[in-house]
Coordinates of C-alpha atoms in Angstrom, one line a residue:
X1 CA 0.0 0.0 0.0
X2 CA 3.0 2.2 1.3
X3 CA 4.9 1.7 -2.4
X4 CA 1.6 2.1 -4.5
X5 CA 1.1 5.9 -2.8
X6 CA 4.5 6.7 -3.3
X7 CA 4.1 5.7 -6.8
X8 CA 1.1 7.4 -7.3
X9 CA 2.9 10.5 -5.4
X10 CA 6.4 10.1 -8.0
X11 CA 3.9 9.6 -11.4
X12 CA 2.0 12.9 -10.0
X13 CA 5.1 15.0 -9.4
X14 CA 6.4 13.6 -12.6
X15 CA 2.9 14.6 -15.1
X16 CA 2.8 17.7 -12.8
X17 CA 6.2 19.0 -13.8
X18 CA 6.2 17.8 -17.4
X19 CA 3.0 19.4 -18.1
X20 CA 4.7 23.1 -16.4
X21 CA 7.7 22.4 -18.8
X22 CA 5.7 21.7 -21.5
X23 CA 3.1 25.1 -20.7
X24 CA 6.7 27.0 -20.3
X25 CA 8.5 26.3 -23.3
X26 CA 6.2 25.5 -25.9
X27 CA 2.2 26.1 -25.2
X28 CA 2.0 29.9 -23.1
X29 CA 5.0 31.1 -26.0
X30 CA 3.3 29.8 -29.3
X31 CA -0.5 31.6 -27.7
X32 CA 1.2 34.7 -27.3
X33 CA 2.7 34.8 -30.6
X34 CA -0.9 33.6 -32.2
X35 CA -2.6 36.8 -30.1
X36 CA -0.1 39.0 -31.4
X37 CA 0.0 38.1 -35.1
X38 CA -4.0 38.3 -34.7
X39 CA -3.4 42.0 -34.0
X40 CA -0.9 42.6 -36.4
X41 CA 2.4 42.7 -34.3
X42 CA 4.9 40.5 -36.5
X43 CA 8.7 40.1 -36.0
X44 CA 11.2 37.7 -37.0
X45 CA 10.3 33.9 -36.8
X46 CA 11.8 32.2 -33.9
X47 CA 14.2 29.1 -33.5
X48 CA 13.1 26.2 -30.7
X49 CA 14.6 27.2 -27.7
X50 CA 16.8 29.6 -28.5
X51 CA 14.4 32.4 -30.0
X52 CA 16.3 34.8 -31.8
X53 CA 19.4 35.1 -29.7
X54 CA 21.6 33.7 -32.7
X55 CA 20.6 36.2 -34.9
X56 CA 20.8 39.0 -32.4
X57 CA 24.4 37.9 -30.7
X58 CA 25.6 37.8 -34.7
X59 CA 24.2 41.0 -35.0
X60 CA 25.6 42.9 -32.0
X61 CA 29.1 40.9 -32.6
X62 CA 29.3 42.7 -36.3
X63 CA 28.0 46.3 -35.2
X64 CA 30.9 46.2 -32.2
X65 CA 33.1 44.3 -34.0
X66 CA 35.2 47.6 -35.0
X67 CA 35.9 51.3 -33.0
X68 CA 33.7 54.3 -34.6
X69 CA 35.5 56.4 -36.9
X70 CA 35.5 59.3 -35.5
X71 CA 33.1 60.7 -31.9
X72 CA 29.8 61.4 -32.9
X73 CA 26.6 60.1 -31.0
X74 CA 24.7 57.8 -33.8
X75 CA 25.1 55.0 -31.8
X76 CA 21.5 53.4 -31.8
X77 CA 22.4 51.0 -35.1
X78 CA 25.8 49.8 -33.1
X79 CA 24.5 49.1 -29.7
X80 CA 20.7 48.0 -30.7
X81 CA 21.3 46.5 -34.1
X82 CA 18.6 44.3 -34.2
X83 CA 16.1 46.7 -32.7
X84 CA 17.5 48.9 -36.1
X85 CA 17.2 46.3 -39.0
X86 CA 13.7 44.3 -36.9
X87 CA 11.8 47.8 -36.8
X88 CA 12.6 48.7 -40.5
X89 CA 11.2 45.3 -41.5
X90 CA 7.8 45.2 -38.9
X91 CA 7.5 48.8 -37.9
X92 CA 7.5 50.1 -34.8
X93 CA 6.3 47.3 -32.4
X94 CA 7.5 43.7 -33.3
X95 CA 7.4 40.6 -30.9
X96 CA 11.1 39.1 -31.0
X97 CA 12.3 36.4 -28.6
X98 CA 15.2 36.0 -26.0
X99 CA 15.1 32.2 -25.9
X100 CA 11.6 31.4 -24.9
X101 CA 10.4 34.7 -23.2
X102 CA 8.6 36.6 -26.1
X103 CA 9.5 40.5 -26.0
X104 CA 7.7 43.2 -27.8
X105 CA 9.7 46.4 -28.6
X106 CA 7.7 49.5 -27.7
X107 CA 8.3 53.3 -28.8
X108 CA 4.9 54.8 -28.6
X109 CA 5.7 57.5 -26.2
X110 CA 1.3 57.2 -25.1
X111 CA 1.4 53.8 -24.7
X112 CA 4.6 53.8 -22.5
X113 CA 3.5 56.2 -20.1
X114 CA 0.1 54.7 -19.7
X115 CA 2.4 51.1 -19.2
X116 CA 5.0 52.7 -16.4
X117 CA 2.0 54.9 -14.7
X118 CA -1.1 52.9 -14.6
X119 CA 0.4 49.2 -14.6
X120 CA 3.0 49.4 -11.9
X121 CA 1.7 46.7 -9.6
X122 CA 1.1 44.4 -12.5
X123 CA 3.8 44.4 -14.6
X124 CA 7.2 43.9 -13.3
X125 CA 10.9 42.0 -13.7
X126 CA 10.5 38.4 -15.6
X127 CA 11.8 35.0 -14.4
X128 CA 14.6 35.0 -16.7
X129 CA 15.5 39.2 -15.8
X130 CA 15.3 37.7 -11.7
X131 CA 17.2 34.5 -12.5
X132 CA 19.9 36.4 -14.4
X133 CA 20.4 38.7 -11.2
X134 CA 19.8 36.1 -8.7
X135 CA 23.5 35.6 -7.3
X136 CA 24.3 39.6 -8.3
X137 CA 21.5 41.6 -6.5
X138 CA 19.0 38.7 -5.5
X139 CA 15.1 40.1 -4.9
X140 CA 16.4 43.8 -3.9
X141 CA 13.9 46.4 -5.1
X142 CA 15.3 46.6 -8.6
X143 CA 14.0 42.8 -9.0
X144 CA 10.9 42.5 -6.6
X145 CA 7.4 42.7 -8.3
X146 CA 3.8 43.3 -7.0
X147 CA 3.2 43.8 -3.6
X148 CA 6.6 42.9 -2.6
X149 CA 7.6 45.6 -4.7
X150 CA 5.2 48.0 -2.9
X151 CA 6.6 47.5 0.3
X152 CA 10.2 47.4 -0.4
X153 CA 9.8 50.6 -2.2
X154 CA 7.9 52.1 0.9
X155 CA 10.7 50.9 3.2
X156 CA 13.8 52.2 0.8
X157 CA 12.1 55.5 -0.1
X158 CA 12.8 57.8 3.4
X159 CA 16.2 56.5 2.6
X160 CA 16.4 59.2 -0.6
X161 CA 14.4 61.6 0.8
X162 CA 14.4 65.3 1.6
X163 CA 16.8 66.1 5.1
X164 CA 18.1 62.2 4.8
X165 CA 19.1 62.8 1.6
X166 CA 21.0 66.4 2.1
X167 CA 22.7 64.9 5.0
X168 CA 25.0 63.0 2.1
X169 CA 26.4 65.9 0.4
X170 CA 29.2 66.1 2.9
X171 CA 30.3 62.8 2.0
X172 CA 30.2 63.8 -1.6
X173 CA 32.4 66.7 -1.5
X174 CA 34.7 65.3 0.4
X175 CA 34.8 62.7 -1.4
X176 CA 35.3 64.2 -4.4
X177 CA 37.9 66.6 -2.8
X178 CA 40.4 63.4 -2.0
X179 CA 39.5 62.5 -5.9
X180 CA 40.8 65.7 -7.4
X181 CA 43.8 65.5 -4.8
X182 CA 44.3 62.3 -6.5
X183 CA 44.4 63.7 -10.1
X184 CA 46.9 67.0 -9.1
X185 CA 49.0 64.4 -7.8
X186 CA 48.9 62.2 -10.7
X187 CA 50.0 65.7 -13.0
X188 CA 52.6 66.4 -10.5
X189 CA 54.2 63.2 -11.0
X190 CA 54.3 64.3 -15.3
X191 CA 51.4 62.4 -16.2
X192 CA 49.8 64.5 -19.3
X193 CA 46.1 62.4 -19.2
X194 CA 44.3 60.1 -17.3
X195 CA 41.2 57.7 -17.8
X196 CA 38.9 59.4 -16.0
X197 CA 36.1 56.6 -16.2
X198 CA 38.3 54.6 -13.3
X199 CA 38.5 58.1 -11.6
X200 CA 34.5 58.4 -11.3
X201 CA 34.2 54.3 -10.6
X202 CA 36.5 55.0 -7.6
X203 CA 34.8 58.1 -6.5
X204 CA 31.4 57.0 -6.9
X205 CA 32.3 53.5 -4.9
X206 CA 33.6 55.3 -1.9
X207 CA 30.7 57.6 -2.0
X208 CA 27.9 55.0 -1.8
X209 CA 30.1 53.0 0.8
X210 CA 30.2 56.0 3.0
X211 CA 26.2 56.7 2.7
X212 CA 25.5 52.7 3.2
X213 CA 27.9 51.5 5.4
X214 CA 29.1 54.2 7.0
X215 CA 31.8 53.5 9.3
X216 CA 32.5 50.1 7.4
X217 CA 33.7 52.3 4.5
X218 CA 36.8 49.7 4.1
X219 CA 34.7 46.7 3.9
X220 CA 32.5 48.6 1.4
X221 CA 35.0 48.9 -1.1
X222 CA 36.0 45.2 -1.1
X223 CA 32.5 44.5 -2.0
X224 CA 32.5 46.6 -4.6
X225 CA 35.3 45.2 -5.9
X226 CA 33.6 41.6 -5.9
X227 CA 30.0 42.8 -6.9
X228 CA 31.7 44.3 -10.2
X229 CA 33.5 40.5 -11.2
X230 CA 30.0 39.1 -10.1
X231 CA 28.0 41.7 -12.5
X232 CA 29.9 40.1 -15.3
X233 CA 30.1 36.3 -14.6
X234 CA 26.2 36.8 -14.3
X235 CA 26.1 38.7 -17.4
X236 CA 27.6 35.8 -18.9
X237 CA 25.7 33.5 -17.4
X238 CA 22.4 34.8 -18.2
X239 CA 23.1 34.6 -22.1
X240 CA 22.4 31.0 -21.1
X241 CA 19.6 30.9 -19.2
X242 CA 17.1 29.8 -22.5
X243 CA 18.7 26.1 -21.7
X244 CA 16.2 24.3 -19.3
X245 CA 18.3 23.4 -16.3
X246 CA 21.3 25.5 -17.3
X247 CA 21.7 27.6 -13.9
X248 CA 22.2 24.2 -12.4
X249 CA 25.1 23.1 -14.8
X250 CA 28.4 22.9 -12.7
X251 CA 30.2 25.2 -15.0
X252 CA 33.1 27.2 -14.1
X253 CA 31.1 30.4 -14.1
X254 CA 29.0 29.5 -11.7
X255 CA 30.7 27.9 -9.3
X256 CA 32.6 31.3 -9.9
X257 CA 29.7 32.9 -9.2
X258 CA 28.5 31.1 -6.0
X259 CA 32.0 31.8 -4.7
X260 CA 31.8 35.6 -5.0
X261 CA 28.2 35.9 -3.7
X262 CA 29.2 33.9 -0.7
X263 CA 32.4 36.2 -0.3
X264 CA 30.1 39.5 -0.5
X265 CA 27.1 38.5 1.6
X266 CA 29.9 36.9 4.3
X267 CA 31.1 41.1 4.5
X268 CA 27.6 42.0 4.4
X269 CA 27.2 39.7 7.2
X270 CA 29.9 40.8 9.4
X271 CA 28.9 44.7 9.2
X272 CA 24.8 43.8 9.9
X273 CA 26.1 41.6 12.9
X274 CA 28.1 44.1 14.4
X275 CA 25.4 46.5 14.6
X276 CA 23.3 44.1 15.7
X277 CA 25.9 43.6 18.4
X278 CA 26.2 46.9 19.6
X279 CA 22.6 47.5 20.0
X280 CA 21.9 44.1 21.6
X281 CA 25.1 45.0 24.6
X282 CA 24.2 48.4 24.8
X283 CA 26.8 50.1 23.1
X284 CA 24.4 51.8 20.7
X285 CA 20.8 53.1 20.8
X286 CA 20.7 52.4 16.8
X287 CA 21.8 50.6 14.2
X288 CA 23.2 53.6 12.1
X289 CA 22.0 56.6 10.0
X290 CA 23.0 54.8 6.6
X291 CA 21.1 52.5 4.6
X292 CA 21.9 49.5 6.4
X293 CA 20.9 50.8 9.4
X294 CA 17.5 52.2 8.4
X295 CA 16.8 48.3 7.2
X296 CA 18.0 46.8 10.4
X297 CA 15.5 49.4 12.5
X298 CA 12.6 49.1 9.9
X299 CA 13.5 44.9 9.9
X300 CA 13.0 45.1 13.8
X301 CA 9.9 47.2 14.2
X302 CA 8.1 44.8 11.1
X303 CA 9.3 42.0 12.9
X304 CA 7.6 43.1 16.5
X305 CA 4.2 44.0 14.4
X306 CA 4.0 41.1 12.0
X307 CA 4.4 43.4 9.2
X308 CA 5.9 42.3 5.7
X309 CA 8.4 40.4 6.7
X310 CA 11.6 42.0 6.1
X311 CA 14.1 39.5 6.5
X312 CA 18.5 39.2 6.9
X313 CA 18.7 38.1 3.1
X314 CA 16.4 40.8 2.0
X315 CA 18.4 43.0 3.6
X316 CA 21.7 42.2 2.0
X317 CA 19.8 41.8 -1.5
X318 CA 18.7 45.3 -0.8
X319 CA 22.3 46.5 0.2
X320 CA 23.7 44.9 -3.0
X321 CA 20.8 46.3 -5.3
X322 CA 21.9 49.9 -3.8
X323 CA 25.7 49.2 -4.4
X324 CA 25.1 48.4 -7.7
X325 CA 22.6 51.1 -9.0
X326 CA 24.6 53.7 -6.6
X327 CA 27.3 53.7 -8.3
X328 CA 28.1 52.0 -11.5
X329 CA 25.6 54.0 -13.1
X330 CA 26.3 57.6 -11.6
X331 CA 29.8 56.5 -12.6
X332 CA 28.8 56.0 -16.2
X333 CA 26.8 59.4 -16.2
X334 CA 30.0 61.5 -15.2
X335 CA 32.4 59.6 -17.7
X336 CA 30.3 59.8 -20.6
X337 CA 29.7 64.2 -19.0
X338 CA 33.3 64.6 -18.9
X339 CA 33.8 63.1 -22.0
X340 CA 31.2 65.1 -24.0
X341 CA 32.1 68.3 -22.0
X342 CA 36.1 67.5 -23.3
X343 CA 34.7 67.1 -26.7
X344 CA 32.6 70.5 -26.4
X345 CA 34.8 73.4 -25.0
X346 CA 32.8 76.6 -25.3
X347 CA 30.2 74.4 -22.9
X348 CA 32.6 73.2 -20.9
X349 CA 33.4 77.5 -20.3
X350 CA 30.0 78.1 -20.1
X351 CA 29.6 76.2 -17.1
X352 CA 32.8 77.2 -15.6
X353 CA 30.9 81.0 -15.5
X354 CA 27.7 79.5 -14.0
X355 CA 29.5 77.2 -11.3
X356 CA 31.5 80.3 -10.7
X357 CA 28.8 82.5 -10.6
X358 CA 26.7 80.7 -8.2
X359 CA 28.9 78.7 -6.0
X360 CA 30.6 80.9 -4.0
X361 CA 33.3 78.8 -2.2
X362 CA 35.8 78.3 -4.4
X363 CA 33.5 75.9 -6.8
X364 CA 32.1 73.9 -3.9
X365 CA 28.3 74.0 -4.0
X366 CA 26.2 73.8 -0.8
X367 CA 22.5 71.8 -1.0
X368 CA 20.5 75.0 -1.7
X369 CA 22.7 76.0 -4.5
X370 CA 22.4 73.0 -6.7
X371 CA 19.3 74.4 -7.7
X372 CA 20.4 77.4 -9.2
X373 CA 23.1 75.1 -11.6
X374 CA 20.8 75.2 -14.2
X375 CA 23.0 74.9 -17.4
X376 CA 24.5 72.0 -15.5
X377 CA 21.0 70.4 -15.3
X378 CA 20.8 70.8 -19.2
X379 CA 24.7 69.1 -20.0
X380 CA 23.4 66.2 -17.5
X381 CA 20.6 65.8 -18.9
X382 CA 22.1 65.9 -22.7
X383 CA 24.2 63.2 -21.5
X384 CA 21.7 61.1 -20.1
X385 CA 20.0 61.3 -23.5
X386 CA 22.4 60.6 -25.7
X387 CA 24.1 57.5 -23.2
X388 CA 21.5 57.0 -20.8
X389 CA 23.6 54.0 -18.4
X390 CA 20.3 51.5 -19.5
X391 CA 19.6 51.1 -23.1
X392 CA 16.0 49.3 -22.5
X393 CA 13.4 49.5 -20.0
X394 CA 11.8 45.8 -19.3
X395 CA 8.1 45.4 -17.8
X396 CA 6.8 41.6 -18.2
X397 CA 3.0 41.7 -18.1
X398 CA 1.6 39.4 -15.3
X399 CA -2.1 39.4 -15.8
X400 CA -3.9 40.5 -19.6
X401 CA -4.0 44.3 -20.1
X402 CA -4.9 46.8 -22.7
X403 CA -2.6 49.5 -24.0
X404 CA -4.6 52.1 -25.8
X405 CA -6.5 49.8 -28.5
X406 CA -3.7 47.2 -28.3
X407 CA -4.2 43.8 -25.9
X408 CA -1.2 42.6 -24.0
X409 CA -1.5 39.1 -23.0
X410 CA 0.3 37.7 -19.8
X411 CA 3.0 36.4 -20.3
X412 CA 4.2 38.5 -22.8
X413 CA 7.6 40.9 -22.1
X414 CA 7.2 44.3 -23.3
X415 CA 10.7 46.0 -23.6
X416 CA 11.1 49.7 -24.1
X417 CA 14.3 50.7 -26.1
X418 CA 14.9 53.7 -24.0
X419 CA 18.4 54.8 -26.3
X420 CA 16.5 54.2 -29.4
X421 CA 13.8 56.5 -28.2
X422 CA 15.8 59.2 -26.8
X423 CA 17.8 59.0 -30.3
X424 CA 14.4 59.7 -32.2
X425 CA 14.6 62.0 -35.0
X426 CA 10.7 62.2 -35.1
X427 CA 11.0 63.0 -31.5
X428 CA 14.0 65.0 -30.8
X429 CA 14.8 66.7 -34.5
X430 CA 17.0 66.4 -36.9
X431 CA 20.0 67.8 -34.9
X432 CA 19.0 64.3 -32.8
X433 CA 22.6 62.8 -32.7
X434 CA 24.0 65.9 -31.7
X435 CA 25.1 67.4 -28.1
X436 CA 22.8 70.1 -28.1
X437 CA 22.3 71.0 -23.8
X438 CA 20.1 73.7 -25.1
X439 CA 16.7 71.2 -25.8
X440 CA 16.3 71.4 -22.2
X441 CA 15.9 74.7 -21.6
X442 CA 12.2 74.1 -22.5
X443 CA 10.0 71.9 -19.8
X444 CA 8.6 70.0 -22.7
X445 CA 11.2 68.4 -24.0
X446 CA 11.2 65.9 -20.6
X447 CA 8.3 64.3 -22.0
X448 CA 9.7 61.6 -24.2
X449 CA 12.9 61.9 -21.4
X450 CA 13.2 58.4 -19.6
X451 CA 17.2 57.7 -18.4
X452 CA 15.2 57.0 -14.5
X453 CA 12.0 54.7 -16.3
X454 CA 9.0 57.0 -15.0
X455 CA 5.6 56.7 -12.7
X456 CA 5.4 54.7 -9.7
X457 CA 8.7 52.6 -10.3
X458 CA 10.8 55.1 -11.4
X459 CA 14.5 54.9 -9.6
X460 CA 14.3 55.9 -6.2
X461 CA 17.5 56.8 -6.3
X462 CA 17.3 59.3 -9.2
X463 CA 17.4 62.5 -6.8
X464 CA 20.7 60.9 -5.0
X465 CA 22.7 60.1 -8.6
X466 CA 21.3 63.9 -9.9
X467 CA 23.0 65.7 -6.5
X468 CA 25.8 63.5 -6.3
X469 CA 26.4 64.8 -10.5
X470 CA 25.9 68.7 -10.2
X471 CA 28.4 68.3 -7.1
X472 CA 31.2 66.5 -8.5
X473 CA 31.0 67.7 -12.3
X474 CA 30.9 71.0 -10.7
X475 CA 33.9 70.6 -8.1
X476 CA 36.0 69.2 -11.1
X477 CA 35.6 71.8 -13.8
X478 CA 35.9 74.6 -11.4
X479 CA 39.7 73.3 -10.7
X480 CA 40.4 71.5 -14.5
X481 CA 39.8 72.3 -18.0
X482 CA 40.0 69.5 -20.0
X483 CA 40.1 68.1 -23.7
X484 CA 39.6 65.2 -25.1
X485 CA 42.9 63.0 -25.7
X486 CA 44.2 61.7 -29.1
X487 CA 44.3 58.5 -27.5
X488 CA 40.5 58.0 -26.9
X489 CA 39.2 56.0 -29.2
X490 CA 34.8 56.4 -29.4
X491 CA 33.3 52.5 -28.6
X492 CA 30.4 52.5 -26.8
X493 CA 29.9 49.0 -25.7
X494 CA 27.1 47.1 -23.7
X495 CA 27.6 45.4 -20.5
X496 CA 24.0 45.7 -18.7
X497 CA 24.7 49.2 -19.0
X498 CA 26.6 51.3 -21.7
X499 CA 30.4 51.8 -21.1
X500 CA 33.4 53.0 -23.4
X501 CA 35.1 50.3 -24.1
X502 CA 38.2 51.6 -23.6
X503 CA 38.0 54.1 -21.0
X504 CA 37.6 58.0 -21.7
X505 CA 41.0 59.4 -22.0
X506 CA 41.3 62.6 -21.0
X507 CA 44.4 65.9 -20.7
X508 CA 44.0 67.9 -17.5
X509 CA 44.7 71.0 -17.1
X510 CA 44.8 72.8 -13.5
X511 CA 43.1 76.1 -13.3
X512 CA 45.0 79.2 -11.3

C-alpha cells in the first residue's frame, strides 16, 4: 500500500512537472505569438529554444566588431542592431524572442507612459530578468514585483528623501575633494592624461560606501570590488539561461559565481552583525543613520508588528541592489559628462561662468545652490539622453491588459528601447545625434525623457545620482579644464549598462 502511494505520489510530481515544462516552453510562448500576429504585431520567426538570440548575438558581434570612426553620437544601429534592422522590417512594435520569453519592442511614447504609470503593480521583472540577477542583486527592489515591490519601495524611499538625503552631500564633496587631490598628484608626477572613467568608478564606490555603510567604508569597497566580477560572470551566465536546467550546470562560471556571492554577503554579514551587536550590549541606541541601518531598525519594528516580513537576506539583497545602482551608473553618467564636456569646449566655459557664478566657495556648491546650476541640469541631462547608463526598460505583463487599442497578454515581455527613443529624429529633431544641452531649456522636451524609467517605479535613487552629478561635475571643472585626448578612441559597448570600451582618456589642465 505504502509503495503504490508513493508511486502514485512520483507519477504525479512527474505529469505535474512535465505538463509546467511543457506550458513553459512551448504552449503559453506559441498563444502569445498567435494573439499578437492576430493583432498585427509581426517580428522575426523564432528558433526552438533559442528564440532569436543567434541572430541578435551575430548581429551585436558585427555592429561592435570595430571602434567608430570618429566621436559622434549615432550609436543606436551599433548598440541595438537588431532593434534597427527588426523595426525597418515590422515597424515600430514587433514581438522578437530572448530564448523562450517573447518580448515586444515599444516606442509609442502614449502607450509607455500609460504602461509605467497605470500598470506598476502588475507588470514587473520576468523570471529570466530575476534569474539572471539572482547571485548579483537577488530580490532587492530593482527585482521584486507586486506587492513585494510595494513594500520594499515604501521601506527604501525615506532612505532618498528630503533632510536624509541632504545629509550625504558632505560625504560627496569630500569625497570628491580626496579625488581631485588624486588627479593634481597624478599631474605632478608628469602624467599629461588620465582615464577618467576609473577616476568616477572609484569616487562613486567610496561615496555609496560612506552613505551605506558608514563607518564600514573599508569593507564597502571590497564589496565593490567583488559585486563588479559578479556583475559580469552573471552577465555571462544569463546569455544562457534559455537552456532548461542551465543555472544548475556545474560550470566554471557559476561555481565562480557562487563563490563571489558567498564572499560579498559573508562582509555584508559581518557589518549587519556588528550592529546588531552593539545594540543588543548596549553600546548603541541604533543601528546607524545609513542604509543599512534604516533596514535593520525598519526589519526590527516589522518583525515586533507582524508586518511584511523583512528579513537578513532581503536585507543584504537590498544592500547589494543599492551598491550596484549607486554607483556603477552615476559612474557611467559622469564619464560619458566629462567626455562630451572634453569634446565640447565653449560648454565646458559656459559652465565654468555659471559654477562660478553661483557657487561661491571656491566651486564647492552647498545643498541649496544645486538648484540654481541650471546649465548643469541641461549638460546632465544631454548626457543622459544621448548615453543613458540603460539602453532598455523591461516590464513583463503578469495578468492581460490593454494599452490604448492594443491587448497585451500575460505572459508577454514588453521592452522599451529607452536609447533608441531618446535618439528619435521624429521625437527630438534632426539635430537628434548631436550634443545640443540647449533642448532642455524648454520643460517639454522631458516628455519623451526616460534615463530614470517613470511613474510609480521610477528609480528611487534618481534625486541621490542627480545631487551626487551637479556636485562632482561642478567641483571638477571649477579646478580642471579638459580636452579630449588623441588617445580615446569612441566605442560605446554594452555590458547591462553602456560603457566605453576603452576608458575615456582625458588631458587635465589645473586652473589658477
Amino acid at each position: 500500500m505504502v509503495v503504490c502511494i508513493a508511486i502514485l505520489i512520483f507519477l504525479y510530481m512527474f505529469f505535474k512537472v512535465a505538463y509546467d515544462t511543457v506550458t513553459c516552453y512551448w504552449l503559453s510562448p506559441r498563444r502569445i505569438r498567435k494573439v499578437m500576429e492576430n493583432q498585427g504585431v509581426n517580428g522575426p520567426k523564432p528558433r526552438f529554444l533559442v528564440g532569436n538570440i543567434l541572430e541578435m548575438t551575430s548581429l551585436l558581434a558585427q555592429s561592435t566588431s570595430s571602434d567608430m570612426d570618429s566621436i559622434h553620437h549615432d550609436i543606436v544601429g551599433r548598440l541595438l542592431p537588431h532593434y534597427t534592422v527588426w523595426s525597418k522590417i515590422y515597424g515600430k512594435r514587433f514581438v522578437y524572442w530572448n530564448g523562450i520569453e517573447p518580448r515586444m519592442c515599444l516606442t509609442e511614447p502614449e502607450l509607455i507612459k500609460e504602461l509605467l504609470s497605470k500598470y506598476s503593480t502588475i507588470s514587473g521583472k520576468s523570471w529570466q530578468q530575476q534569474q539572471g540577477s539572482k547571485h548579483f542583486i537577488g530580490r532587492g527592489l530593482l527585482m521584486a514585483n507586486g506587492e513585494d515591490w510595494c513594500h520594499q519601495r515604501h521601506i527604501v524611499a525615506p532612505a532618498f528623501m528630503g533632510d536624509k538625503l541632504k545629509s550625504y552631500a558632505g560625504y560627496m564633496v569630500e569625497c570628491t575633494k580626496q579625488m581631485l587631490e588624486s588627479l593634481e598628484n597624478a599631474l605632478e608626477t608628469g602624467q599629461t592624461e588620465v582615464e577618467i572613467g576609473e577616476y568616477m568608478t572609484r569616487l562613486t564606490a567610496d561615496i555609496i560606501s560612506r552613505t551605506e555603510f558608514d563607518n564600514n567604508y573599508e569593507k564597502g569597497k571590497q564589496i565593490f570590488h567583488l559585486l563588479t566580477d559578479l556583475q559580469r560572470l552573471c552577465a555571462q551566465a544569463s546569455r544562457h539561461l534559455w537552456f532548461p536546467g542551465s543555472r544548475f550546470f556545474p560550470s566554471k562560471y557559476n561555481r565562480e559565481i557562487k563563490s563571489l556571492k558567498m564572499e560579498v554577503e559573508t562582509l555584508l554579514m559581518e557589518i549587519i552583525q556588528s550592529r546588531k551587536d552593539c545594540v543588543e550590549i548596549g553600546r548603541s541606541e541604533s543601528y546607524g543613520n545609513d542604509l543599512v541601518g534604516m533596514l535593520l531598525s525598519e526589519m526590527k519594528k516589522r518583525r515586533e508588528s507582524n508586518k511584511f516580513s523583512l528579513n537578513l537576506q532581503l536585507v543584504m539583497d537590498e544592500c547589494k541592489t543599492f551598491f550596484f545602482a549607486g554607483h556603477e551608473t552615476t559612474a557611467l553618467l559622469l564619464t560619458w559628462t566629462v567626455m562630451l564636456l572634453a569634446s565640447n569646449p565653449i560648454w565646458q566655459q559656459k559652465l565654468r561662468e555659471e559654477v562660478k557664478q553661483v557657487c561661491t566657495n571656491g566651486g564647492e556648491p552647498s545643498v541649496d545652490q544645486l538648484s540654481k546650476l541650471t546649465l548643469l541640469s541641461m549638460v546632465i541631462n544631454e548626457s543622459l539622453r544621448l548615453y543613458p547608463p540603460a539602453s532598455v526598460l523591461p516590464r513583463m505583463a503578469f495578468e492581460d491588459i490593454k494599452l490604448g487599442e492594443l491587448f497585451i497578454p500575460k505572459g508577454l515581455s514588453i521592452w522599451i528601447p529607452v536609447l533608441a527613443i531618446h535618439h528619435s529624429e521624429e521625437i527630438w529633431g534632426k539635430d537628434v545625434n548631436e550634443f545640443n544641452p540647449s533642448r532642455f531649456a524648454s520643460y517639454a522636451s522631458g516628455r519623451h525623457f526616460i534615463p530614470f524609467a517613470a511613474g510609480p517605479r521610477n528609480c528611487v535613487g534618481q534625486s541621490f545620482a542627480l545631487m551626487e552629478a551637479k556636485i562632482i561635475l561642478s567641483m571638477l571643472i571649477s579646478r580642471f579644464s579638459f580636452t579630449i585626448s588623441e588617445n580615446y578612441r569612441h566605442a560605446p559597448v554594452i555590458v547591462l549598462t553602456i560603457k566605453p570600451k576603452h576608458g575615456v582618456q582625458i588631458c587635465l589642465k589645473p586652473l589658477d
